Amino acid sequence: MTGITELLKAKGASLEAEDDFDTVNELMRDRGWSDGLPVIPPTAARVEQMLAFCDRAWDEPVAKIAPRYGEATPLRLAANAVMAGCRPDYFPLLVLAIEAMCEEPFNLYAIQATTHLCAPLVIVNGPVAKELDVNAGHNAFGPGWQANAAIGRAIRLVLVNIGGAIPGSGDMSTFGAPSKFSYLAAENEEASPWEPLHVERGLPRTASAVTVIGAECPHNVNDHESLTAEGILTTIAGTMLDTGANDVFYEAQPLVVMGPEHAKTVAEGGFSKARAKQFLHEHAHLPLGRFSRENIDRRLRVTWKERFAGAGPDAPVPMVQRAEDILIAVIGGAGKHSAVINTFGATRAVTRALKLRDGRYASAIADFRKK
Amino acid sequence: MCELRKRGLITAVILSEPFLKLGKNQSRVFGVPDLPLLLIAHPLGGLDLGGVKGRAQHAIPQVIELIKENYK
């Protein structure tokens, strides 16, 4: 394997700067290599340390990242991981998340460049979530946890520095969202009464995986009063009602994040995930008359022509086209809350397993340690 | 659009001013840095049919000029 000294000799692979934190950060900001916050200077030594858990050649192409279609290599990803404050053992998860969001069904180009405020949300499943201490409990989508904050931030830096998601020239989001700084959490599998997300999506329980979703920020579902599955699900379905969501106009896959307490109530009411989805699908619809006249004529009657061509104001408009398209994950700590996370709409969730180069599922991050 | 341009067809992207940088970047990324970018007033979304026709009226002379230039 070519060493880092050799790789950094390539044109544009490195630059000289004074060994001073403020100077390096000024340089980074001037070049736009930043999310606006200070970064850890990616020195050759730090980048080499970051690659301790990389089982592939450091200059091997991993993916091309839209809209610039910059080539992500382990070397470049590691530099961004250093900048974000990652530990070296986080690195395989960063590579996996980037690979997942560069799969075609995810539609990364549009998610990066759209005027919509979406950001790639990463949900981590399997043993690696615990090994890396990825927060699945209280404040899982918020600050206070290194793995969530740093891996999520590294993803954003990669999307900006390699993918070219520069505000106003590669990222055209009208106003963006705080989730563009970092958006990563683990599923609280221990507190879930159902099969984990990655198992539902076809992987063995012992596998570790990420699921990437082109997502809006979480919209809270407060229900302290409902004591039944139907009650909780009715409140969640009510929160899904949204005349301004992209999801209404696409075959979208919105995510319902159930807090563990809500999930327990729903499961104890005899609801499997599939049945809960069916309930949500049946109850999350608005009468056509709740949409603006222009949206009815120019969007709904164009996108769903046969359904709404002669429909009156009471005709139901489903928030999701198919029950099975609703994603459910159990995340969070104590409390009577869930969340609805709408999406960009023109995107499909992608689940990708953490595998070694020989195709075997990785059982631990240590499997990636350079021999 | 860039692929069509590479095949020799007369091609242009019609865009509004806020998207000009994105258009320039993307034409460079896709290997056609000289892809004609024809500007119309912003916005295009949210216009009624009359407004859309107005934008088209602004774009059409630019398209005709482009075709003339390419047939010289």
Short mmCIF file of C-alpha atoms in Angstrom, two decimals:
data_model
loop_
_atom_site.label_atom_id
_atom_site.label_comp_id
_atom_site.label_asym_id
_atom_site.label_seq_id
_atom_site.Cartn_x
_atom_site.Cartn_y
_atom_site.Cartn_z
CA MET A 1 0.00 0.00 0.00
CA THR A 2 1.32 3.45 -0.92
CA GLY A 3 2.24 5.42 2.21
CA ILE A 4 0.91 8.83 3.08
CA THR A 5 4.18 10.60 2.30
CA GLU A 6 4.05 9.38 -1.28
CA LEU A 7 0.34 10.14 -1.67
CA LEU A 8 0.77 13.69 -0.44
CA LYS A 9 3.33 14.37 -3.17
CA ALA A 10 0.56 14.31 -5.79
CA LYS A 11 -0.43 17.71 -7.16
CA GLY A 12 -3.04 19.38 -4.95
CA ALA A 13 -2.96 16.62 -2.34
CA SER A 14 -1.46 18.79 0.37
CA LEU A 15 -0.41 22.33 1.18
CA GLU A 16 2.09 23.91 3.50
CA ALA A 17 0.89 26.15 6.30
CA GLU A 18 2.27 27.61 9.46
CA ASP A 19 1.86 25.16 12.35
CA ASP A 20 -0.67 27.33 14.12
CA PHE A 21 -4.33 26.54 14.84
CA ASP A 22 -5.68 29.99 14.02
CA THR A 23 -3.63 30.34 10.84
CA VAL A 24 -4.78 26.97 9.54
CA ASN A 25 -8.39 27.78 10.36
CA GLU A 26 -8.21 31.10 8.59
CA LEU A 27 -6.81 29.33 5.55
CA MET A 28 -9.62 26.76 5.67
CA ARG A 29 -12.30 29.44 5.97
CA ASP A 30 -10.80 31.48 3.13
CA ARG A 31 -10.91 28.46 0.84
CA GLY A 32 -14.42 27.49 1.88
CA TRP A 33 -13.24 24.21 3.43
CA SER A 34 -15.43 24.55 6.46
CA ASP A 35 -18.93 24.37 7.87
CA GLY A 36 -18.26 27.74 9.47
CA LEU A 37 -16.96 26.30 12.74
CA PRO A 38 -13.28 25.86 13.57
CA VAL A 39 -11.78 22.58 12.36
CA ILE A 40 -8.98 20.35 13.60
CA PRO A 41 -6.01 20.96 11.25
CA PRO A 42 -5.67 17.82 9.10
CA THR A 43 -1.92 17.33 9.38
CA ALA A 44 -0.32 14.37 7.64
CA ALA A 45 0.23 12.68 11.00
CA ARG A 46 -3.41 13.07 12.07
CA VAL A 47 -4.71 11.88 8.71
CA GLU A 48 -2.47 8.83 8.88
CA GLN A 49 -3.79 8.04 12.35
CA MET A 50 -7.34 8.39 11.07
CA LEU A 51 -6.60 5.69 8.48
CA ALA A 52 -5.72 3.08 11.11
CA PHE A 53 -9.09 1.40 10.55
CA CYS A 54 -9.08 1.48 6.75
CA ASP A 55 -8.84 -1.87 4.98
CA ARG A 56 -8.46 -0.52 1.47
CA ALA A 57 -5.82 1.44 -0.44
CA TRP A 58 -5.78 5.05 0.70
CA ASP A 59 -6.04 6.38 -2.86
CA GLU A 60 -8.71 3.95 -4.00
CA PRO A 61 -11.89 5.64 -5.32
CA VAL A 62 -14.77 5.17 -2.90
CA ALA A 63 -17.41 7.26 -4.65
CA LYS A 64 -17.92 10.40 -6.69
CA ILE A 65 -19.83 12.98 -4.73
CA ALA A 66 -22.38 15.23 -6.46
CA PRO A 67 -22.79 17.96 -7.52
CA ARG A 68 -19.06 18.48 -8.13
CA TYR A 69 -18.56 14.72 -8.55
CA GLY A 70 -15.35 15.04 -6.60
CA GLU A 71 -13.65 11.73 -6.03
CA ALA A 72 -13.79 10.51 -2.46
CA THR A 73 -10.77 8.43 -1.52
CA PRO A 74 -9.92 7.20 1.98
CA LEU A 75 -7.20 9.85 2.12
CA ARG A 76 -9.63 12.69 1.39
CA LEU A 77 -12.33 11.26 3.64
CA ALA A 78 -9.81 10.92 6.45
CA ALA A 79 -8.76 14.57 6.14
CA ASN A 80 -12.39 15.60 6.58
CA ALA A 81 -12.85 13.16 9.46
CA VAL A 82 -9.88 14.75 11.23
CA MET A 83 -11.31 18.22 10.62
CA ALA A 84 -14.65 17.15 12.12
CA GLY A 85 -13.14 15.72 15.29
CA CYS A 86 -13.64 12.01 14.57
CA ARG A 87 -11.86 9.19 16.34
CA PRO A 88 -10.04 6.79 13.99
CA ASP A 89 -12.44 3.95 14.80
CA TYR A 90 -15.35 6.05 13.45
CA PHE A 91 -13.80 6.00 10.00
CA PRO A 92 -15.40 2.79 8.60
CA LEU A 93 -18.84 4.19 9.43
CA LEU A 94 -18.07 7.44 7.62
CA VAL A 95 -16.97 5.53 4.52
CA LEU A 96 -20.09 3.36 4.67
CA ALA A 97 -22.44 6.34 5.00
CA ILE A 98 -20.81 8.09 2.04
CA GLU A 99 -21.05 4.95 -0.09
CA ALA A 100 -24.73 4.56 0.83
CA MET A 101 -25.66 8.12 -0.07
CA CYS A 102 -23.84 7.87 -3.40
CA GLU A 103 -26.05 4.98 -4.51
CA GLU A 104 -28.29 6.15 -7.34
CA PRO A 105 -31.74 5.69 -5.70
CA PHE A 106 -30.72 8.15 -2.96
CA ASN A 107 -30.44 10.92 -5.58
CA LEU A 108 -27.62 12.78 -3.84
CA TYR A 109 -27.25 15.30 -6.65
CA ALA A 110 -30.74 16.63 -6.08
CA ILE A 111 -30.48 16.44 -2.31
CA GLN A 112 -27.30 18.49 -2.38
CA ALA A 113 -28.36 21.08 -4.94
CA THR A 114 -32.09 21.50 -4.27
CA THR A 115 -33.77 24.61 -2.88
CA HIS A 116 -35.46 22.25 -0.35
CA LEU A 117 -33.92 22.08 3.14
CA CYS A 118 -33.18 18.34 3.26
CA ALA A 119 -29.97 16.76 4.52
CA PRO A 120 -28.82 13.14 4.53
CA LEU A 121 -29.95 11.57 7.81
CA VAL A 122 -27.92 8.52 8.85
CA ILE A 123 -29.44 5.88 11.12
CA VAL A 124 -26.96 3.36 12.49
CA ASN A 125 -27.98 -0.20 13.37
CA GLY A 126 -26.25 -3.30 14.65
CA PRO A 127 -23.45 -4.05 17.09
CA VAL A 128 -21.17 -1.30 15.79
CA ALA A 129 -23.56 1.36 17.10
CA LYS A 130 -22.89 0.22 20.63
CA GLU A 131 -19.19 -0.38 20.03
CA LEU A 132 -18.74 3.21 18.84
CA ASP A 133 -21.14 4.58 21.47
CA VAL A 134 -23.47 6.16 18.92
CA ASN A 135 -26.26 7.77 20.88
CA ALA A 136 -29.69 6.16 20.44
CA GLY A 137 -31.24 7.58 23.58
CA HIS A 138 -31.94 10.99 25.06
CA ASN A 139 -31.09 13.80 22.63
CA ALA A 140 -29.96 11.32 19.95
CA PHE A 141 -30.47 13.91 17.20
CA GLY A 142 -28.92 16.67 19.32
CA PRO A 143 -25.53 17.60 20.69
CA GLY A 144 -23.54 16.03 23.48
CA TRP A 145 -22.27 12.79 21.95
CA GLN A 146 -18.99 12.59 20.11
CA ALA A 147 -19.86 9.83 17.64
CA ASN A 148 -23.13 11.43 16.54
CA ALA A 149 -21.68 14.93 16.35
CA ALA A 150 -18.33 14.12 14.77
CA ILE A 151 -19.36 11.48 12.21
CA GLY A 152 -22.34 13.61 11.20
CA ARG A 153 -20.12 16.67 10.91
CA ALA A 154 -17.54 14.72 8.88
CA ILE A 155 -20.30 13.75 6.44
CA ARG A 156 -21.23 17.42 6.00
CA LEU A 157 -17.60 18.45 5.49
CA VAL A 158 -17.21 15.70 2.87
CA LEU A 159 -20.37 16.87 1.11
CA VAL A 160 -19.01 20.42 1.04
CA ASN A 161 -15.29 19.89 0.47
CA ILE A 162 -15.44 16.94 -1.94
CA GLY A 163 -19.01 17.22 -3.20
CA GLY A 164 -19.05 20.97 -3.67
CA ALA A 165 -22.20 21.70 -1.63
CA ILE A 166 -21.23 25.34 -1.33
CA PRO A 167 -24.15 27.60 -0.37
CA GLY A 168 -25.37 29.50 -3.41
CA SER A 169 -23.33 27.59 -5.99
CA GLY A 170 -23.71 23.87 -5.22
CA ASP A 171 -26.17 23.89 -2.36
CA MET A 172 -29.13 26.01 -3.41
CA SER A 173 -31.25 25.38 -0.32
CA THR A 174 -33.44 28.42 0.21
CA PHE A 175 -32.51 28.58 3.89
CA GLY A 176 -30.99 25.22 4.81
CA ALA A 177 -31.51 23.53 8.15
CA PRO A 178 -29.54 22.95 11.36
CA SER A 179 -29.48 19.26 10.42
CA LYS A 180 -26.95 20.18 7.71
CA PHE A 181 -24.30 20.51 10.41
CA SER A 182 -24.72 16.95 11.61
CA TYR A 183 -27.57 14.42 11.36
CA LEU A 184 -26.77 10.95 12.64
CA ALA A 185 -28.24 8.72 15.35
CA ALA A 186 -28.46 5.04 16.20
CA GLU A 187 -31.68 3.10 16.55
CA ASN A 188 -32.47 2.21 20.15
CA GLU A 189 -32.70 -1.49 19.37
CA GLU A 190 -32.79 -2.54 23.02
CA ALA A 191 -35.83 -0.41 23.70
CA SER A 192 -37.61 -1.37 20.49
CA PRO A 193 -40.38 -3.96 20.62
CA TRP A 194 -39.88 -4.67 16.93
CA GLU A 195 -37.18 -5.88 14.58
CA PRO A 196 -34.53 -3.21 13.95
CA LEU A 197 -34.64 -1.12 10.79
CA HIS A 198 -31.74 -2.93 9.09
CA VAL A 199 -33.34 -6.34 9.76
CA GLU A 200 -36.66 -5.15 8.38
CA ARG A 201 -34.72 -4.06 5.31
CA GLY A 202 -33.23 -7.50 4.73
CA LEU A 203 -30.01 -7.73 6.71
CA PRO A 204 -29.14 -10.18 9.49
CA ARG A 205 -29.50 -8.89 13.03
CA THR A 206 -25.78 -9.46 13.65
CA ALA A 207 -24.83 -7.16 10.78
CA SER A 208 -24.10 -3.49 11.33
CA ALA A 209 -25.53 -1.04 8.83
CA VAL A 210 -26.46 2.50 8.00
CA THR A 211 -29.70 3.67 6.46
CA VAL A 212 -29.51 7.05 4.75
CA ILE A 213 -32.62 9.16 4.25
CA GLY A 214 -32.88 12.51 2.42
CA ALA A 215 -34.66 14.09 5.33
CA GLU A 216 -36.15 17.21 6.84
CA CYS A 217 -35.64 17.95 10.53
CA PRO A 218 -37.75 16.00 13.05
CA HIS A 219 -41.25 17.31 13.70
CA ASN A 220 -42.29 16.42 17.24
CA VAL A 221 -45.35 14.33 18.12
CA ASN A 222 -46.43 15.07 21.69
CA ASP A 223 -48.90 12.56 23.08
CA HIS A 224 -49.02 12.28 26.87
CA GLU A 225 -52.67 11.31 26.97
CA SER A 226 -53.28 8.40 24.64
CA LEU A 227 -53.20 5.05 26.41
CA THR A 228 -53.81 2.83 23.41
CA ALA A 229 -51.98 1.93 20.22
CA GLU A 230 -54.76 3.44 18.17
CA GLY A 231 -54.55 6.65 20.18
CA ILE A 232 -50.80 7.07 19.73
CA LEU A 233 -50.99 6.19 16.05
CA THR A 234 -53.88 8.61 15.52
CA THR A 235 -51.75 11.43 16.92
CA ILE A 236 -48.78 10.45 14.76
CA ALA A 237 -51.00 10.24 11.67
CA GLY A 238 -52.31 13.70 12.54
CA THR A 239 -48.78 15.07 12.69
CA MET A 240 -48.09 13.63 9.26
CA LEU A 241 -50.77 15.87 7.73
CA ASP A 242 -48.97 18.54 5.78
CA THR A 243 -50.08 20.37 2.65
CA GLY A 244 -46.58 21.77 2.11
CA ALA A 245 -44.57 18.57 2.30
CA ASN A 246 -42.64 17.33 -0.73
CA ASP A 247 -43.71 13.82 0.24
CA VAL A 248 -47.31 14.43 -0.82
CA PHE A 249 -46.23 14.91 -4.41
CA TYR A 250 -43.86 11.92 -4.72
CA GLU A 251 -43.74 8.22 -3.95
CA ALA A 252 -41.90 9.14 -0.80
CA GLN A 253 -40.68 7.30 2.28
CA PRO A 254 -41.22 9.48 5.34
CA LEU A 255 -39.68 8.29 8.58
CA VAL A 256 -41.67 7.90 11.76
CA VAL A 257 -39.35 7.94 14.74
CA MET A 258 -41.12 6.37 17.67
CA GLY A 259 -39.96 7.18 21.14
CA PRO A 260 -39.54 3.93 23.10
CA GLU A 261 -42.55 4.64 25.33
CA HIS A 262 -44.87 5.26 22.41
CA ALA A 263 -43.48 2.20 20.62
CA LYS A 264 -44.13 0.03 23.69
CA THR A 265 -47.75 1.17 23.90
CA VAL A 266 -48.27 0.55 20.19
CA ALA A 267 -46.65 -2.92 20.30
CA GLU A 268 -48.56 -3.92 23.43
CA GLY A 269 -51.72 -3.03 21.56
CA GLY A 270 -50.91 -5.87 19.20
CA PHE A 271 -49.40 -3.81 16.41
CA SER A 272 -46.50 -5.13 14.38
CA LYS A 273 -44.51 -2.55 12.44
CA ALA A 274 -46.40 -3.52 9.28
CA ARG A 275 -49.78 -3.05 10.97
CA ALA A 276 -48.72 0.27 12.45
CA LYS A 277 -47.72 1.43 8.97
CA GLN A 278 -51.06 0.31 7.61
CA PHE A 279 -52.87 2.31 10.29
CA LEU A 280 -50.79 5.41 9.58
CA HIS A 281 -51.35 5.07 5.85
CA GLU A 282 -55.11 4.77 6.32
CA HIS A 283 -55.36 7.72 8.68
CA ALA A 284 -52.81 10.16 7.27
CA HIS A 285 -54.79 11.85 4.55
CA LEU A 286 -56.27 15.28 4.04
CA PRO A 287 -59.32 16.31 2.04
CA LEU A 288 -58.38 17.73 -1.33
CA GLY A 289 -60.04 21.02 -0.38
CA ARG A 290 -57.35 21.70 2.23
CA PHE A 291 -54.83 22.26 -0.57
CA SER A 292 -54.62 25.55 -2.40
CA ARG A 293 -56.54 25.78 -5.65
CA GLU A 294 -53.26 26.23 -7.53
CA ASN A 295 -51.65 23.20 -5.91
CA ILE A 296 -54.69 21.12 -6.78
CA ASP A 297 -54.70 22.21 -10.41
CA ARG A 298 -50.96 22.45 -11.04
CA ARG A 299 -49.56 19.64 -8.89
CA LEU A 300 -52.06 17.11 -7.59
CA ARG A 301 -54.13 16.95 -10.79
CA VAL A 302 -50.94 16.69 -12.81
CA THR A 303 -48.96 14.25 -10.64
CA TRP A 304 -51.95 12.06 -9.73
CA LYS A 305 -54.07 12.82 -12.76
CA GLU A 306 -56.43 9.84 -12.73
CA ARG A 307 -57.06 10.03 -9.00
CA PHE A 308 -57.91 13.72 -8.79
CA ALA A 309 -59.10 14.70 -12.27
CA GLY A 310 -62.77 14.82 -11.29
CA ALA A 311 -62.33 14.70 -7.53
CA GLY A 312 -64.27 17.01 -5.22
CA PRO A 313 -62.99 18.85 -2.14
CA ASP A 314 -63.65 15.87 0.16
CA ALA A 315 -61.55 13.41 -1.85
CA PRO A 316 -58.79 12.02 0.40
CA VAL A 317 -55.19 12.92 -0.41
CA PRO A 318 -52.83 10.38 1.17
CA MET A 319 -49.65 11.74 2.74
CA VAL A 320 -47.89 8.51 1.74
CA GLN A 321 -48.70 6.49 -1.36
CA ARG A 322 -48.11 3.00 0.10
CA ALA A 323 -48.15 1.79 3.70
CA GLU A 324 -44.89 -0.09 3.23
CA ASP A 325 -43.17 3.14 2.21
CA ILE A 326 -43.43 4.49 5.75
CA LEU A 327 -40.18 3.86 7.60
CA ILE A 328 -40.32 3.26 11.34
CA ALA A 329 -37.36 3.41 13.72
CA VAL A 330 -37.35 3.48 17.51
CA ILE A 331 -35.02 6.19 18.78
CA GLY A 332 -34.77 8.23 21.95
CA GLY A 333 -35.04 8.02 25.72
CA ALA A 334 -37.84 8.41 28.21
CA GLY A 335 -40.81 10.58 27.35
CA LYS A 336 -44.13 10.50 25.56
CA HIS A 337 -42.80 11.80 22.26
CA SER A 338 -42.29 10.55 18.73
CA ALA A 339 -41.30 12.44 15.60
CA VAL A 340 -42.31 12.61 11.97
CA ILE A 341 -39.47 13.21 9.53
CA ASN A 342 -40.57 14.13 6.04
CA THR A 343 -38.18 13.82 3.15
CA PHE A 344 -37.06 15.44 -0.06
CA GLY A 345 -39.61 13.19 -1.77
CA ALA A 346 -37.61 12.34 -4.91
CA THR A 347 -35.30 10.01 -3.02
CA ARG A 348 -35.28 6.44 -1.74
CA ALA A 349 -33.78 5.36 1.55
CA VAL A 350 -30.65 3.25 1.12
CA THR A 351 -29.49 0.66 3.66
CA ARG A 352 -25.94 -0.60 3.37
CA ALA A 353 -24.19 -3.16 5.55
CA LEU A 354 -20.75 -2.76 7.04
CA LYS A 355 -18.65 -5.30 5.20
CA LEU A 356 -15.00 -6.18 4.87
CA ARG A 357 -13.22 -6.25 1.53
CA ASP A 358 -13.81 -9.99 1.19
CA GLY A 359 -17.58 -9.45 1.43
CA ARG A 360 -18.04 -10.76 4.98
CA TYR A 361 -20.09 -8.73 7.42
CA ALA A 362 -17.82 -6.91 9.83
CA SER A 363 -18.45 -8.08 13.38
CA ALA A 364 -16.47 -5.24 14.95
CA ILE A 365 -14.58 -2.11 13.97
CA ALA A 366 -11.38 -3.89 14.98
CA ASP A 367 -11.83 -6.04 11.86
CA PHE A 368 -10.84 -2.98 9.81
CA ARG A 369 -7.59 -2.36 11.68
CA LYS A 370 -4.67 -2.25 9.32
CA LYS A 371 -2.66 -5.44 9.67
CA MET B 1 -27.90 18.54 -21.60
CA CYS B 2 -24.12 18.32 -21.49
CA GLU B 3 -24.26 14.91 -23.16
CA LEU B 4 -26.38 16.33 -26.00
CA ARG B 5 -23.90 19.18 -26.40
CA LYS B 6 -21.02 16.71 -26.58
CA ARG B 7 -22.86 14.94 -29.39
CA GLY B 8 -22.88 18.15 -31.38
CA LEU B 9 -26.48 19.22 -30.94
CA ILE B 10 -27.27 22.87 -30.44
CA THR B 11 -27.95 22.91 -26.75
CA ALA B 12 -28.52 25.43 -24.00
CA VAL B 13 -29.67 25.59 -20.42
CA ILE B 14 -32.23 28.24 -19.57
CA LEU B 15 -31.89 29.41 -15.99
CA SER B 16 -32.59 32.32 -13.70
CA GLU B 17 -29.88 34.45 -12.15
CA PRO B 18 -29.63 32.80 -8.69
CA PHE B 19 -28.81 29.51 -10.43
CA LEU B 20 -26.11 30.90 -12.72
CA LYS B 21 -23.21 29.82 -10.50
CA LEU B 22 -24.64 26.33 -10.17
CA GLY B 23 -25.09 26.17 -13.94
CA LYS B 24 -21.51 27.29 -14.60
CA ASN B 25 -20.15 24.81 -12.06
CA GLN B 26 -22.18 21.92 -13.45
CA SER B 27 -21.28 22.59 -17.08
CA ARG B 28 -17.61 22.56 -16.05
CA VAL B 29 -18.06 19.38 -13.97
CA PHE B 30 -19.70 17.60 -16.91
CA GLY B 31 -16.92 18.63 -19.30
CA VAL B 32 -18.76 21.29 -21.33
CA PRO B 33 -17.56 24.59 -19.85
CA ASP B 34 -18.82 26.49 -22.90
CA LEU B 35 -22.38 25.21 -22.57
CA PRO B 36 -24.60 28.22 -23.35
CA LEU B 37 -26.49 29.41 -20.28
CA LEU B 38 -29.44 31.58 -21.22
CA LEU B 39 -30.68 33.88 -18.49
CA ILE B 40 -34.29 34.64 -17.69
CA ALA B 41 -35.68 36.67 -14.80
CA HIS B 42 -36.18 34.94 -11.47
CA PRO B 43 -38.42 33.26 -10.39
CA LEU B 44 -39.85 30.70 -12.77
CA GLY B 45 -41.67 28.69 -10.11
CA GLY B 46 -44.92 30.12 -8.81
CA LEU B 47 -45.81 32.01 -11.98
CA ASP B 48 -49.15 31.81 -13.71
CA LEU B 49 -49.28 30.78 -17.36
CA GLY B 50 -48.96 34.39 -18.53
CA GLY B 51 -45.83 34.80 -16.43
CA VAL B 52 -44.31 31.62 -17.82
CA LYS B 53 -45.04 32.82 -21.36
CA GLY B 54 -43.31 36.09 -20.48
CA ARG B 55 -40.19 34.22 -19.43
CA ALA B 56 -40.38 32.20 -22.65
CA GLN B 57 -40.63 35.41 -24.68
CA HIS B 58 -37.41 36.54 -23.05
CA ALA B 59 -35.66 33.25 -23.74
CA ILE B 60 -36.76 32.71 -27.34
CA PRO B 61 -34.61 35.48 -28.94
CA GLN B 62 -31.59 34.10 -27.09
CA VAL B 63 -32.36 30.61 -28.41
CA ILE B 64 -32.78 31.94 -31.97
CA GLU B 65 -29.49 33.83 -31.70
CA LEU B 66 -27.78 30.67 -30.47
CA ILE B 67 -29.11 28.67 -33.40
CA LYS B 68 -27.99 31.36 -35.87
CA GLU B 69 -24.50 31.44 -34.36
CA ASN B 70 -24.17 27.67 -34.61
CA TYR B 71 -25.21 27.63 -38.27
CA LYS B 72 -22.68 30.28 -39.34
#
